[in-house]
Backbone as JSON, one array per atom type, in Angstrom:
{
  "sequence": "MKNLSKNMTLAAALTLAMTALSGSAMAQDAAAAAPAAAEAVPDNVVSYNVALTSDYRYRGISQSRLNPAVSGGADYTHNPTGLYVGTWLSSIKWIKDGGGDTNLEWDIYGGKRGEISKDFTYDVGGLYYFYPSNGLSTNANTFELYGQLGYGPAYIKYSHSTTNLFGVADSKNSGYLDVGANVDVHDGYTLNLHAGRQKVAHNDSLSYNDYKIGVTKDFGVVTVALAAVKANITSLAPNGKNLAKSGLVLTVSKTF",
  "N": [[-8.63, 39.29, -205.83], [-6.61, 41.28, -206.22], [-7.37, 42.81, -204.11], [-5.84, 40.9, -201.91], [-3.29, 40.02, -202.55], [-2.7, 43.17, -202.27], [-2.79, 43.2, -199.68], [-0.83, 40.94, -198.41], [1.05, 41.72, -199.57], [1.25, 43.95, -197.88], [1.64, 43.15, -195.2], [3.39, 40.91, -195.37], [5.34, 42.97, -195.64], [6.11, 44.49, -193.23], [7.43, 42.52, -192.33], [9.77, 42.71, -190.04], [13.0, 43.45, -190.45], [16.61, 42.53, -189.68], [19.06, 43.62, -187.24], [22.31, 43.46, -186.28], [23.9, 45.25, -184.91], [23.33, 46.09, -182.15], [24.92, 44.26, -180.84], [27.1, 42.61, -178.15], [28.79, 45.4, -176.53], [32.57, 46.41, -176.91], [34.43, 45.4, -173.54], [36.25, 47.4, -171.46], [38.99, 47.02, -169.22], [39.49, 49.45, -166.8], [40.99, 49.49, -164.69], [44.06, 48.86, -162.85], [46.69, 46.62, -161.56], [49.44, 47.9, -162.28], [50.88, 50.03, -163.69], [52.83, 48.64, -165.63], [51.85, 46.56, -165.81], [49.23, 46.78, -167.37], [47.29, 45.83, -170.04], [47.47, 46.8, -173.38], [44.97, 48.54, -175.03], [44.0, 47.67, -178.08], [44.2, 49.93, -181.01], [42.64, 50.07, -183.48], [40.06, 47.88, -184.24], [39.31, 44.65, -185.69], [36.91, 42.33, -186.31], [34.9, 39.62, -186.84], [31.64, 37.68, -187.63], [29.87, 35.07, -187.84], [26.69, 33.09, -187.96], [23.87, 30.57, -187.31], [20.49, 30.23, -187.12], [17.69, 28.94, -185.79], [15.4, 30.19, -186.79], [15.05, 33.43, -187.99], [14.16, 36.12, -185.97], [13.22, 39.38, -186.21], [12.71, 42.12, -183.92], [10.24, 40.85, -182.92], [8.92, 39.53, -184.95], [9.31, 36.76, -187.37], [11.59, 36.74, -189.92], [12.46, 34.95, -191.67], [10.25, 33.03, -192.23], [9.46, 31.28, -190.33], [11.2, 29.46, -190.27], [15.07, 28.3, -190.49], [18.01, 30.21, -191.16], [20.38, 31.73, -192.2], [23.29, 33.54, -191.58], [26.1, 36.35, -191.6], [28.82, 38.68, -190.63], [30.58, 42.08, -190.66], [32.72, 43.96, -188.66], [34.23, 46.86, -188.0], [35.94, 48.74, -185.37], [37.13, 51.95, -183.9], [39.06, 52.62, -181.4], [39.98, 54.75, -179.35], [38.4, 56.5, -180.38], [35.75, 55.73, -180.18], [33.95, 55.17, -182.63], [32.51, 53.37, -184.97], [31.97, 51.27, -187.75], [29.84, 48.61, -189.64], [29.34, 45.88, -191.52], [26.54, 43.53, -192.09], [24.81, 40.03, -193.08], [22.12, 38.4, -194.2], [20.22, 35.06, -194.87], [16.83, 35.58, -195.67], [13.11, 35.58, -195.95], [11.09, 36.78, -196.34], [10.14, 39.02, -198.16], [9.99, 37.95, -200.68], [7.52, 36.33, -200.0], [6.07, 38.52, -200.21], [5.45, 39.11, -202.59], [8.09, 39.8, -203.83], [11.14, 40.12, -204.85], [13.83, 38.8, -203.73], [16.1, 36.83, -201.52], [17.89, 37.9, -199.68], [18.5, 40.04, -196.97], [20.87, 43.11, -196.26], [22.86, 44.7, -194.42], [23.92, 47.78, -193.26], [25.74, 49.7, -191.36], [26.51, 52.36, -189.06], [28.51, 54.29, -186.55], [29.2, 56.14, -183.12], [30.22, 55.09, -179.94], [30.46, 55.1, -176.69], [31.45, 56.28, -173.26], [29.67, 57.93, -170.95], [30.05, 58.28, -168.17], [31.01, 57.12, -165.27], [29.69, 53.78, -165.85], [27.27, 54.43, -167.42], [26.57, 54.72, -170.48], [26.53, 55.59, -174.29], [25.16, 54.94, -177.82], [25.25, 56.02, -180.77], [23.71, 56.16, -184.05], [23.56, 55.27, -187.47], [21.59, 53.29, -189.18], [21.16, 51.15, -192.57], [19.11, 48.97, -194.33], [19.13, 46.98, -196.6], [17.82, 45.36, -199.61], [18.52, 43.61, -202.15], [17.15, 44.26, -205.41], [14.62, 44.29, -204.05], [12.05, 44.45, -205.36], [9.27, 45.17, -204.29], [6.36, 47.18, -204.07], [6.3, 49.35, -202.92], [9.33, 50.57, -202.15], [11.44, 48.36, -200.1], [13.92, 49.18, -198.8], [14.99, 50.67, -196.06], [16.1, 53.36, -194.08], [17.02, 53.97, -191.16], [18.02, 56.22, -188.09], [19.5, 55.8, -184.89], [19.53, 55.84, -180.88], [20.96, 55.32, -178.03], [21.05, 54.97, -174.26], [22.66, 53.34, -171.6], [23.21, 51.8, -168.57], [25.24, 49.59, -166.99], [24.3, 46.69, -166.96], [21.89, 47.04, -168.14], [19.43, 48.71, -170.56], [18.25, 51.57, -172.61], [16.78, 52.11, -176.19], [16.02, 53.82, -179.12], [14.93, 53.99, -182.35], [14.25, 55.53, -185.44], [12.42, 55.83, -188.42], [13.53, 57.22, -191.42], [12.64, 57.09, -193.57], [10.32, 55.26, -195.55], [9.27, 52.34, -194.05], [10.31, 49.33, -194.02], [8.96, 48.6, -196.97], [6.45, 49.6, -196.08], [3.66, 51.6, -197.23], [3.41, 54.96, -197.31], [4.67, 55.06, -194.61], [6.83, 56.88, -193.28], [9.21, 58.35, -190.69], [8.49, 56.53, -188.89], [8.9, 54.54, -185.85], [10.96, 52.88, -183.66], [10.75, 51.41, -179.55], [12.86, 49.91, -177.53], [13.49, 48.24, -174.75], [15.46, 47.05, -172.07], [17.87, 44.36, -170.94], [20.75, 42.76, -170.27], [21.89, 40.14, -168.16], [24.35, 39.05, -166.22], [24.59, 36.1, -164.87], [25.61, 33.61, -164.0], [28.29, 32.16, -164.38], [28.99, 31.95, -166.27], [26.81, 32.53, -168.18], [24.29, 34.62, -169.47], [21.32, 36.22, -168.98], [18.93, 37.01, -171.14], [17.13, 39.87, -171.54], [14.14, 41.83, -173.09], [11.62, 44.32, -173.99], [9.72, 45.78, -176.77], [8.31, 48.2, -178.62], [6.71, 48.87, -181.71], [6.2, 51.43, -183.47], [3.74, 52.23, -186.16], [4.22, 54.8, -188.52], [1.13, 56.79, -189.72], [-0.15, 53.8, -189.79], [-1.85, 52.67, -188.0], [-2.75, 50.2, -187.17], [-1.02, 48.58, -188.03], [0.74, 48.8, -185.64], [2.35, 47.2, -183.01], [3.78, 45.15, -179.99], [6.36, 44.15, -178.88], [8.33, 40.69, -177.45], [10.89, 39.49, -175.63], [12.89, 36.56, -174.03], [15.71, 35.31, -172.62], [18.67, 33.0, -172.79], [22.11, 33.27, -172.84], [24.95, 31.6, -173.66], [28.39, 31.79, -173.45], [30.58, 29.39, -174.86], [33.03, 29.47, -176.12], [34.45, 27.97, -178.1], [31.75, 28.33, -179.6], [29.06, 30.42, -179.12], [25.83, 29.99, -177.65], [22.59, 30.9, -177.93], [19.29, 30.47, -176.35], [16.28, 31.46, -177.27], [12.64, 33.14, -175.87], [10.33, 34.22, -177.87], [7.71, 36.54, -178.83], [5.15, 38.49, -180.54], [2.8, 41.14, -180.4], [1.28, 41.14, -182.8], [-0.95, 39.75, -185.21], [-1.93, 39.7, -187.84], [-0.17, 39.13, -189.78], [0.42, 36.92, -191.66], [1.71, 35.2, -194.25], [1.15, 32.71, -196.57], [-0.12, 31.34, -194.9], [0.95, 31.22, -192.1], [1.34, 32.41, -189.24], [3.61, 34.94, -188.63], [4.06, 35.86, -185.94], [4.03, 34.55, -183.73], [4.11, 32.88, -180.2], [7.03, 31.2, -180.11], [10.46, 29.64, -180.05], [13.67, 29.91, -179.9], [16.54, 28.86, -181.36], [20.22, 30.11, -181.24], [23.41, 29.74, -182.88], [26.07, 31.0, -182.88], [29.31, 32.5, -183.68], [32.3, 34.68, -183.09], [34.93, 36.11, -184.49]],
  "CA": [[-7.37, 38.92, -205.63], [-5.75, 42.01, -206.3], [-6.85, 43.55, -202.99], [-5.87, 40.15, -201.01], [-2.45, 40.31, -203.12], [-2.2, 44.21, -201.76], [-2.75, 42.82, -198.14], [-0.5, 39.65, -198.42], [2.31, 42.61, -199.67], [1.85, 44.82, -196.9], [1.84, 42.07, -194.16], [4.87, 40.72, -195.44], [6.53, 44.4, -195.67], [5.85, 44.59, -192.24], [8.36, 41.43, -191.28], [11.05, 43.85, -190.14], [14.34, 42.85, -190.78], [17.23, 42.6, -187.98], [20.34, 44.66, -186.84], [23.54, 42.28, -185.51], [24.83, 46.0, -184.27], [23.39, 46.05, -180.67], [25.18, 43.16, -180.0], [28.03, 43.19, -176.93], [30.21, 46.74, -176.76], [33.53, 45.54, -175.83], [34.82, 46.07, -172.38], [37.67, 47.98, -171.38], [38.93, 47.42, -168.17], [40.52, 50.62, -166.35], [41.64, 48.9, -163.25], [45.26, 47.79, -163.57], [47.74, 47.03, -160.57], [50.49, 48.71, -161.75], [51.04, 50.59, -165.25], [53.9, 48.09, -166.47], [50.96, 45.47, -165.9], [48.06, 46.93, -167.9], [47.19, 45.39, -171.07], [46.94, 47.73, -174.29], [43.86, 48.02, -175.96], [44.32, 48.08, -179.84], [43.82, 51.18, -181.62], [42.19, 49.27, -184.32], [39.77, 46.3, -183.89], [37.97, 44.45, -187.11], [35.89, 41.1, -186.17], [33.7, 38.85, -187.7], [31.18, 36.87, -187.32], [28.61, 34.15, -188.49], [25.67, 32.88, -187.09], [23.13, 29.84, -187.77], [19.6, 30.31, -186.14], [16.2, 28.36, -185.91], [14.46, 31.2, -187.27], [15.35, 34.21, -187.84], [13.1, 36.74, -185.63], [13.7, 40.55, -185.46], [11.41, 42.69, -183.16], [9.69, 39.6, -182.47], [8.44, 38.75, -186.4], [10.07, 35.77, -188.32], [12.11, 36.92, -191.37], [12.57, 33.49, -192.64], [9.24, 32.13, -192.36], [9.58, 30.24, -188.76], [12.45, 28.36, -190.74], [16.11, 28.38, -190.4], [18.86, 31.0, -191.49], [22.56, 31.83, -191.65], [23.37, 35.33, -191.35], [27.7, 37.04, -191.52], [28.97, 39.77, -190.66], [32.04, 41.63, -190.08], [33.31, 45.16, -187.72], [35.76, 47.77, -187.48], [35.95, 49.83, -184.02], [38.02, 52.86, -183.75], [38.92, 52.3, -180.02], [40.15, 55.49, -179.34], [37.57, 57.61, -180.71], [34.35, 54.7, -180.32], [33.48, 55.31, -184.06], [32.35, 51.9, -185.96], [31.04, 50.68, -188.88], [30.47, 47.07, -190.15], [27.74, 45.14, -192.39], [25.45, 42.01, -191.76], [23.89, 39.82, -194.36], [21.26, 36.75, -193.53], [18.76, 34.98, -195.62], [15.46, 35.67, -195.57], [12.11, 34.95, -197.27], [9.45, 37.94, -196.31], [10.2, 39.7, -199.35], [9.26, 36.82, -201.69], [6.14, 36.6, -199.32], [5.13, 39.73, -200.64], [5.79, 39.18, -204.37], [9.13, 40.57, -204.42], [12.35, 38.56, -205.62], [15.34, 38.31, -203.19], [16.16, 35.86, -200.32], [18.73, 38.89, -199.0], [18.93, 41.18, -196.4], [22.43, 43.12, -196.37], [22.33, 45.8, -193.26], [25.18, 48.95, -193.43], [25.37, 50.71, -190.24], [28.27, 52.86, -188.54], [28.34, 54.73, -185.22], [30.23, 56.3, -182.09], [29.7, 54.73, -178.45], [31.41, 55.47, -175.52], [31.09, 56.41, -171.63], [29.29, 59.23, -170.05], [30.41, 58.58, -167.21], [30.91, 55.2, -164.83], [28.25, 52.72, -165.4], [26.6, 55.18, -168.18], [26.83, 54.61, -171.98], [25.97, 55.65, -174.9], [25.58, 54.53, -178.74], [24.03, 57.28, -181.75], [24.07, 55.9, -185.22], [22.6, 55.21, -188.54], [21.67, 51.85, -190.44], [20.39, 51.17, -193.86], [17.83, 47.74, -194.59], [19.36, 46.61, -198.19], [16.59, 44.55, -199.65], [18.64, 44.12, -203.48], [16.13, 44.28, -206.22], [13.67, 43.43, -203.98], [10.62, 44.49, -206.68], [7.66, 45.3, -204.3], [5.74, 48.54, -205.09], [6.93, 49.94, -202.11], [10.6, 49.93, -201.8], [11.64, 47.99, -198.87], [14.93, 49.62, -198.27], [14.84, 51.44, -194.98], [17.22, 53.68, -193.21], [17.02, 54.7, -189.81], [18.94, 56.72, -187.04], [19.24, 55.41, -183.48], [20.32, 56.36, -180.09], [20.64, 53.98, -176.99], [21.53, 54.8, -173.7], [23.0, 52.29, -171.24], [22.98, 52.01, -167.23], [25.15, 48.39, -166.29], [23.91, 45.67, -167.94], [20.19, 47.32, -169.06], [19.37, 49.65, -171.9], [17.05, 52.12, -173.68], [17.2, 52.46, -177.34], [15.16, 54.55, -179.94], [15.13, 54.11, -183.73], [13.29, 56.35, -186.08], [12.97, 55.53, -189.8], [13.77, 58.17, -192.04], [12.2, 56.43, -194.94], [9.43, 54.48, -195.54], [9.44, 51.22, -192.94], [10.28, 47.98, -194.82], [7.95, 48.38, -197.54], [4.72, 49.62, -196.1], [3.32, 52.89, -197.91], [3.02, 56.39, -196.32], [5.32, 54.98, -193.02], [8.28, 57.55, -193.04], [9.09, 58.35, -189.49], [8.12, 55.49, -187.6], [9.7, 54.4, -184.35], [10.84, 51.29, -182.15], [11.33, 52.05, -178.86], [13.55, 48.73, -177.3], [14.08, 48.69, -173.48], [16.04, 45.64, -172.19], [19.18, 43.87, -169.66], [21.56, 41.28, -170.28], [22.64, 40.16, -166.48], [25.4, 37.89, -165.91], [23.55, 35.67, -163.77], [26.2, 32.54, -162.85], [29.25, 30.61, -164.74], [29.48, 32.73, -168.35], [25.25, 32.36, -168.51], [23.56, 35.5, -169.35], [19.84, 36.53, -169.18], [18.7, 38.34, -172.03], [15.44, 40.67, -171.17], [13.76, 42.71, -173.9], [10.33, 44.3, -174.48], [9.69, 46.66, -177.22], [7.45, 48.57, -179.09], [7.08, 48.89, -182.65], [4.69, 52.16, -184.06], [3.99, 52.21, -187.88], [3.24, 55.96, -188.71], [0.34, 56.36, -190.38], [-0.86, 52.77, -189.76], [-1.99, 52.8, -186.47], [-3.14, 48.76, -187.23], [0.46, 47.81, -188.13], [1.75, 48.4, -184.72], [2.42, 46.36, -182.19], [4.38, 45.43, -179.09], [7.14, 42.2, -178.31], [8.65, 40.54, -176.24], [11.82, 37.96, -175.48], [13.35, 36.29, -172.28], [16.34, 34.04, -173.35], [19.87, 32.99, -172.13], [23.14, 33.2, -173.8], [26.04, 31.1, -172.82], [29.66, 31.38, -174.66], [31.65, 28.13, -174.76], [34.37, 29.68, -176.63], [34.33, 27.43, -179.77], [30.89, 29.16, -179.78], [28.18, 30.92, -178.3], [24.86, 29.57, -177.95], [21.48, 31.11, -177.16], [17.97, 30.33, -176.66], [14.87, 32.64, -176.62], [11.7, 32.53, -176.09], [9.7, 35.39, -178.35], [6.36, 36.74, -178.99], [5.22, 39.49, -181.09], [1.18, 40.74, -180.61], [0.22, 41.12, -183.94], [-1.81, 38.47, -185.83], [-2.04, 39.94, -189.33], [1.24, 38.59, -190.12], [0.46, 35.37, -192.25], [1.54, 34.86, -195.82], [0.99, 31.15, -196.71], [-1.24, 30.79, -193.49], [2.34, 31.2, -191.36], [1.58, 33.41, -188.35], [5.09, 35.09, -188.37], [4.67, 36.72, -184.89], [3.42, 33.82, -183.14], [4.84, 32.63, -179.45], [8.03, 30.78, -180.52], [11.72, 29.44, -179.46], [14.5, 30.25, -181.21], [18.07, 28.71, -181.16], [21.3, 30.43, -182.27], [24.97, 29.46, -182.87], [27.49, 32.03, -183.58], [31.24, 32.69, -183.63], [32.9, 35.63, -183.6], [36.43, 35.78, -184.36]],
  "C": [[-6.52, 40.14, -205.38], [-5.8, 42.77, -204.89], [-6.61, 42.5, -202.37], [-4.26, 40.11, -201.38], [-1.82, 41.89, -201.89], [-1.89, 43.85, -200.36], [-1.45, 42.01, -197.7], [0.88, 40.94, -198.36], [2.7, 43.2, -198.65], [2.29, 44.38, -195.57], [3.19, 41.63, -194.14], [6.09, 41.99, -195.46], [6.79, 44.61, -194.21], [7.1, 43.79, -191.21], [9.59, 42.24, -191.34], [12.24, 42.9, -190.29], [15.23, 43.37, -189.37], [18.34, 43.01, -188.39], [21.08, 43.47, -186.17], [24.0, 43.75, -184.63], [24.56, 46.14, -182.91], [23.86, 44.83, -180.14], [26.47, 43.57, -178.52], [28.98, 44.32, -176.98], [31.24, 45.93, -176.02], [33.95, 46.4, -175.07], [36.02, 46.16, -172.37], [37.85, 47.94, -169.71], [40.1, 48.49, -167.66], [41.23, 50.26, -165.36], [43.18, 48.24, -163.69], [45.86, 47.93, -161.95], [48.58, 47.94, -160.75], [50.59, 49.04, -163.37], [51.58, 50.05, -165.59], [52.55, 46.87, -166.23], [49.6, 45.24, -166.63], [48.24, 46.47, -169.31], [46.72, 46.53, -172.15], [45.78, 47.16, -174.64], [44.04, 48.28, -177.29], [43.79, 49.23, -180.16], [41.96, 51.13, -182.69], [41.47, 48.03, -184.15], [38.99, 45.4, -185.39], [37.76, 42.59, -186.2], [35.11, 40.66, -187.2], [32.68, 38.02, -187.26], [30.04, 36.16, -188.37], [27.76, 33.13, -187.79], [24.2, 31.63, -188.08], [21.87, 29.3, -186.91], [18.29, 29.69, -186.68], [15.29, 29.24, -186.42], [14.36, 32.86, -186.64], [14.55, 35.71, -187.48], [13.71, 38.03, -185.61], [12.31, 41.7, -185.19], [10.62, 41.1, -183.27], [8.63, 39.13, -183.84], [9.75, 38.14, -186.65], [10.44, 36.66, -189.61], [12.28, 36.01, -192.08], [11.43, 32.04, -192.5], [8.81, 30.98, -191.44], [10.62, 29.0, -189.54], [14.01, 28.76, -190.46], [17.09, 29.3, -190.96], [19.98, 30.93, -191.27], [22.92, 33.42, -192.23], [25.28, 35.61, -190.98], [27.75, 38.04, -191.44], [30.93, 40.44, -190.54], [32.34, 43.79, -189.3], [34.19, 45.64, -187.76], [35.28, 48.68, -186.54], [37.02, 50.51, -184.1], [38.11, 53.14, -182.45], [39.11, 54.16, -179.39], [39.41, 57.2, -179.15], [35.83, 56.89, -180.08], [34.1, 54.63, -181.2], [33.52, 53.52, -184.36], [31.8, 51.9, -187.01], [31.07, 49.26, -189.17], [29.02, 47.29, -191.15], [27.58, 43.77, -191.6], [24.57, 42.03, -192.99], [23.23, 38.52, -193.67], [20.17, 36.89, -195.08], [17.94, 35.52, -194.82], [13.83, 34.9, -196.56], [11.02, 35.55, -196.99], [9.43, 38.62, -197.48], [9.51, 38.63, -200.74], [7.89, 36.34, -201.24], [5.3, 37.29, -199.6], [5.0, 40.19, -202.07], [7.37, 39.54, -204.56], [10.18, 39.48, -205.06], [13.66, 38.99, -204.76], [14.75, 37.35, -202.06], [17.67, 36.77, -199.32], [18.4, 39.54, -198.0], [20.82, 41.71, -196.48], [21.9, 44.67, -195.34], [23.58, 46.46, -193.09], [24.78, 49.4, -192.34], [27.09, 51.24, -189.93], [27.73, 54.16, -187.46], [29.12, 55.69, -184.7], [29.17, 55.78, -180.73], [30.68, 54.81, -177.61], [30.61, 55.36, -174.54], [30.86, 57.42, -171.44], [29.79, 59.33, -169.1], [30.74, 56.84, -166.55], [29.9, 54.57, -165.15], [27.29, 53.18, -166.84], [27.18, 55.12, -169.44], [26.05, 54.88, -172.75], [26.39, 54.85, -176.49], [24.69, 55.28, -179.53], [24.61, 56.63, -182.98], [23.2, 55.72, -186.57], [22.56, 53.63, -188.95], [20.54, 51.53, -191.52], [20.32, 49.54, -194.1], [18.11, 47.86, -195.9], [18.72, 45.64, -198.46], [17.13, 44.39, -201.6], [17.53, 43.34, -204.29], [15.27, 43.67, -205.79], [12.16, 43.53, -204.7], [9.34, 45.06, -205.98], [7.49, 46.38, -204.31], [5.86, 49.38, -204.01], [8.33, 49.68, -201.77], [10.9, 49.49, -200.5], [12.8, 48.43, -198.16], [14.68, 50.41, -197.57], [16.28, 52.16, -194.17], [16.51, 54.23, -191.48], [18.49, 55.25, -188.72], [18.6, 56.25, -185.77], [20.26, 55.75, -182.21], [19.87, 55.47, -178.9], [21.53, 54.82, -176.07], [21.58, 53.46, -172.52], [22.97, 52.27, -169.32], [23.54, 50.32, -166.83], [24.52, 47.66, -167.64], [22.47, 46.31, -168.58], [20.49, 48.57, -169.56], [18.02, 50.29, -171.89], [17.6, 52.61, -174.97], [15.94, 52.79, -178.26], [15.57, 54.44, -181.31], [14.24, 54.31, -184.1], [13.89, 56.54, -187.52], [13.28, 56.9, -190.32], [13.07, 57.96, -193.56], [10.86, 55.59, -194.77], [10.04, 52.9, -194.96], [9.3, 49.88, -193.91], [9.23, 47.88, -195.41], [6.51, 49.32, -197.2], [4.69, 51.25, -196.56], [3.18, 53.89, -196.94], [3.72, 56.11, -194.77], [6.69, 55.35, -192.5], [7.99, 57.84, -191.29], [8.68, 57.7, -188.63], [9.14, 55.5, -186.64], [10.08, 53.23, -183.75], [11.58, 51.92, -180.99], [11.88, 50.64, -178.2], [14.05, 49.6, -175.83], [14.46, 47.02, -173.05], [17.21, 45.22, -170.97], [19.61, 42.69, -170.28], [22.79, 41.28, -168.58], [23.15, 38.89, -166.86], [24.98, 37.29, -164.7], [24.96, 34.57, -162.86], [27.29, 31.86, -164.05], [29.18, 30.91, -166.33], [27.57, 33.1, -168.56], [24.28, 33.84, -168.27], [21.91, 35.46, -169.81], [19.22, 37.54, -170.14], [17.12, 38.87, -171.98], [15.3, 41.23, -172.13], [12.37, 42.82, -174.08], [10.44, 46.04, -175.74], [8.78, 47.25, -178.15], [7.39, 49.4, -180.52], [5.94, 50.31, -183.05], [5.44, 53.12, -185.51], [3.25, 53.47, -188.2], [2.55, 56.08, -189.8], [-0.82, 55.25, -190.9], [-0.7, 52.18, -188.51], [-2.09, 50.89, -186.68], [-2.43, 47.78, -187.27], [1.29, 47.72, -187.15], [1.68, 47.95, -183.56], [3.84, 46.1, -181.22], [5.03, 43.44, -179.24], [8.09, 41.97, -177.46], [10.07, 39.5, -175.98], [12.36, 37.93, -174.4], [14.01, 35.34, -173.3], [17.59, 33.95, -172.63], [20.6, 32.74, -173.1], [24.12, 32.5, -172.96], [27.52, 30.91, -173.69], [30.8, 30.25, -173.8], [32.85, 28.33, -175.0], [34.73, 29.02, -177.87], [33.05, 28.46, -180.29], [30.16, 29.54, -178.83], [26.68, 30.24, -178.51], [23.99, 30.22, -177.22], [20.1, 30.64, -177.28], [17.09, 31.32, -176.18], [13.65, 32.56, -176.47], [10.66, 34.34, -176.83], [8.21, 35.39, -178.66], [6.51, 38.27, -179.48], [3.18, 39.58, -180.85], [0.51, 41.36, -181.75], [-0.37, 39.75, -184.83], [-1.84, 38.58, -187.47], [-1.1, 39.5, -189.91], [1.17, 37.16, -190.94], [0.28, 35.0, -194.02], [1.71, 33.3, -195.89], [0.52, 30.52, -195.4], [-0.28, 30.38, -192.41], [2.16, 32.21, -190.17], [3.18, 33.63, -187.76], [5.48, 35.57, -186.99], [4.11, 35.97, -183.79], [4.4, 33.33, -181.77], [5.91, 31.41, -180.24], [9.56, 30.4, -179.62], [12.54, 29.24, -180.43], [16.04, 29.76, -180.37], [19.21, 29.04, -181.86], [22.64, 29.98, -181.84], [25.31, 30.19, -183.56], [28.79, 31.97, -183.2], [31.1, 33.77, -184.02], [34.32, 35.79, -183.49], [37.11, 37.18, -184.97]]
}
């Protein structure tokens, strides 16, 4: 029973947590018919977001035991410099599956984004995943540094942990490579494509790939996203559920 408990904790600990910070960057149209007609961009922007999802997946793995989750957050952006900070919270279940004692993930992040040249963008920063009083044998709280380059709708992003990764012992300096594109196809529909590689330092058996293909549509009142997701790791099965199996995820969100 002791070994089984240890394996379950390790499996659940790899059920990675989500970040909302890689959402759509604020568009700024530099073209104007005349200076007097140009619309001023506010120096400071504060936005809020709420969402309901059928299954909170992060890096291909369910954080909510394949069940629905609710989330919400807030962001502040200083447009002249591109500096931003934000926070985001979601309901989760994987900590308790691993023997811990919290149903909450709280993300705190900050960074800087901007343009390198026409069509080329960058985004660099840090993200702290906080699981209050999580109680796992290896603390689940995790800090990652990230850097992203974008060209038009395509991007490549790398995240590097400076702590142990989500409660996995001896996993400092793990890395996640994310390649994808968000392509405007027609009438406000956006095609979402993603492939990722999670490398867990000193734990090669826990490293894996994940994939996503989906579509997003902003209806004004709410934004609706439907995606097919999959991760090729099979050892994550607390309570007999394969948390990385192929599945469809429906998300309804609102930003204001």
